[in-house]
Amino acid sequence: MSAEVEFAPSGFSAAEPPPRPAGNIAAAALRFGSLIAFAAILIIFSLTAPYFLSIGNIGNVLGQSAISGVLAIGLTIVLIAGGSNVVTGGIDLSLAANMGLSAAVYASLTQLGYGDATAIAAAILTGALIGTVNAIAVVYAGIVPLLTTLAVMNVVAGLELVLTGNTVLPASTPFLSALSASDAFGIPVLAYVLLGFTAITTAIVQYTPLGLCLYAVGEFPDAARAAGLPLRRLLAGAFVASGVSGGIAGILSVSYLSGSTTGAGEMLLPVVVTALLGSVFSRRLVPTITGTLLSALLVGFLVNGFQLLNISSTLVSGVQGVLILIVVSATTLLRRQEA
Amino acid sequence: MSLQTPLPATIGLPRLIAGGLVRYGLILALVAVFAAFSVATPTFLTPANLQSILVNNFTLLAIVSIAMTFAVASGGIDLSVGTAMDFASFAFVSLVLAGQPVAVAALAGLAAGAFVGAFNALLISRIGVSPFLATLGTLFIGRSVQQLLTNGGNPVYLPPNGVPEAFRFLGHGTIAGFPVPLAAAIVVIAAAAVVFARTRFGRVILSIGIQPGVVRYSGIAAPAHVAVTFILVGLIAAIAGLILTATVTTYIPSSGNAFLLNAIGATFIGTTLSPLGRPNVGGTVLGALLLSIVANGLLLTDLNFYWQQVGTGTLIFAVLALSFINRKAAGTA
């Protein structure tokens, strides 16, 4: 059991139904299978590309995964609170656009001569505001999340275009330079930011009663209502949290790219895939924050390994697609066996 | 609304009005948008522009949205409609370029679209992957395959003087003054309407979408119906791919994905604003028309192009919000 503690939030296991041995074996097979697959990928790359397993390169992958990782973790919170049905349940399609607008807000404020503190606050506020609009529309107007966030995505992407005129806004401040620097071992600061962000959200989502409530709202809404949980406020909170993640990712992207750039929308589907893939790294095949981090790193290592081996990066989306199909098919087949 | 809520003895006037707003909400929205643009821009209400809305904005979106409606009706969603369009388009252009007759190339294009659908069908009905994830995977793989086929995403052009007449006809021809693409869209819409209203297949997939459990217990082969549905989705999307290709005489990798989000929007606008809250052909067509009018109308206003995207999103948002709030007021939510 001790090996599973890392992936099995202790706070949540209390709410589990009595364990079904067959289901546990199937889930364990898949989880270990996916971990073994992850390890196999690492081994293959480290054998074929000598530089791959160096500390500097691992740090690089962590740093490069920071933006998509933060976004995917934000989306995971919505997946947890919204439940497993992607159409009517939790999904936030506005996240990538949110990152783009937050980055644009940050960059244009620094260009206007405002300091880092103002720009950071404004970027996070922008993200939170977008999350709040989603929350109000989903929770209080009752529009399904897929539609709400689709419409909001359009509005937000448009606002970004209006603000930037579809051009690159360069930005450089002391804070941004510090973020994009590397430490003495050559590990980018962004890598630490990703790990720190993951640690904080993991602590909140997997180890507090609040996080337990989020899972309850998503998986057993009727039971959660019967238990007197504030369903609407929790779901709304998840959307706001996701919005804030978008704002933070926006700041990271300004630092990573030395400004705000166009085309944030292209991040959307990879982020959705990352968040959805994450559940294979959890014991009960549910979305978890650490699972999402692992899946973000898996994708990061794949991209990085391909680059080191000079394999066309166009293959990455294909590999992502094949991965998600294999993983999901395996999950489904295993679940069917257990039933 | 729980079942315990007693029915009101009399249906109050506010409730009646709210109910009417739900029932006719989409048509009201269309009329309002139409009127607003007629007043705001001098050129919107000209015959040439109205034709342009139908041919340039509406045709392709309507066909893709009809494809999406089948997927949504069966309780799923298809994120790979653009992929099916692109594969059809690639097969079509490549074969025409290789000197094959247009009819053969078009059939191959339809087959390519159906192949994408069949891949989804396999994943969804044989393995049991949820449609969202299965088609998401297909979308990603399709993107890679297209880049591999085109050396990293280069468009495939047909030489201007080498375009066969039948090819041009499909994109720009007219039948008795009626544009061919629009005619194709109307045929697809009519056929879909007949399938849903008059055939057993249509009724079965709608029931699968509404109550999958009941369908299973009634002994209907639900997986087979879902499989046929997704192949059909690929096939219909392929028609849009062929028309798109014939219009621009070029295959541009991943260009079909531009239609994905609007097709989802049109389908769900139609669904949420319909009296029954079900996917339906009429609602989808009105939804596609609404999006087309908004796209065209905003283009004619003096608004900066970038504000147009904000405008479109805000309008869709407003329509959805109003409908849902009305629905709540009418007690049908």
XYZ file of C-alpha atoms in Angstrom, chain B residues 60 82 84-97 102 105-106 109-110 156-158 163-164 166-172 181 237-253 255-256 259:
54
model
C -20.594 24.812 -45.044
C -12.994 18.944 -39.210
C -13.173 14.149 -41.703
C -13.549 17.305 -43.844
C -9.790 17.594 -44.237
C -9.240 13.938 -45.123
C -12.012 14.142 -47.712
C -10.528 17.321 -49.064
C -7.032 15.843 -49.279
C -8.188 12.682 -51.071
C -10.298 14.745 -53.466
C -7.559 17.214 -54.429
C -4.834 14.572 -54.655
C -6.830 12.375 -57.010
C -7.939 15.297 -59.196
C -4.322 16.394 -59.335
C -13.802 14.324 -60.627
C -12.054 11.692 -56.737
C -15.258 12.861 -55.043
C -13.188 11.897 -50.694
C -16.487 10.661 -49.287
C -1.967 21.413 -52.099
C -3.017 23.711 -54.964
C -4.743 22.812 -58.179
C -9.278 22.625 -62.787
C -11.849 20.295 -64.367
C -17.135 19.421 -62.928
C -14.895 20.463 -60.041
C -15.602 24.137 -60.626
C -19.295 23.369 -60.927
C -19.353 21.829 -57.461
C -17.931 24.973 -55.916
C -19.207 27.823 -58.045
C -23.213 24.440 -52.662
C -18.614 16.222 -42.937
C -16.864 14.872 -46.044
C -19.527 16.523 -48.215
C -18.633 19.845 -46.592
C -14.957 19.061 -47.210
C -15.586 18.474 -50.918
C -17.529 21.724 -51.276
C -14.886 23.680 -49.389
C -12.177 22.245 -51.652
C -14.143 22.929 -54.811
C -14.735 26.524 -53.692
C -11.118 27.390 -52.966
C -9.536 24.811 -55.371
C -6.936 24.110 -52.692
C -6.432 21.702 -49.838
C -5.211 23.506 -46.739
C -4.208 21.165 -43.894
C -8.676 23.999 -42.352
C -11.754 21.993 -41.442
C -15.787 24.870 -38.404
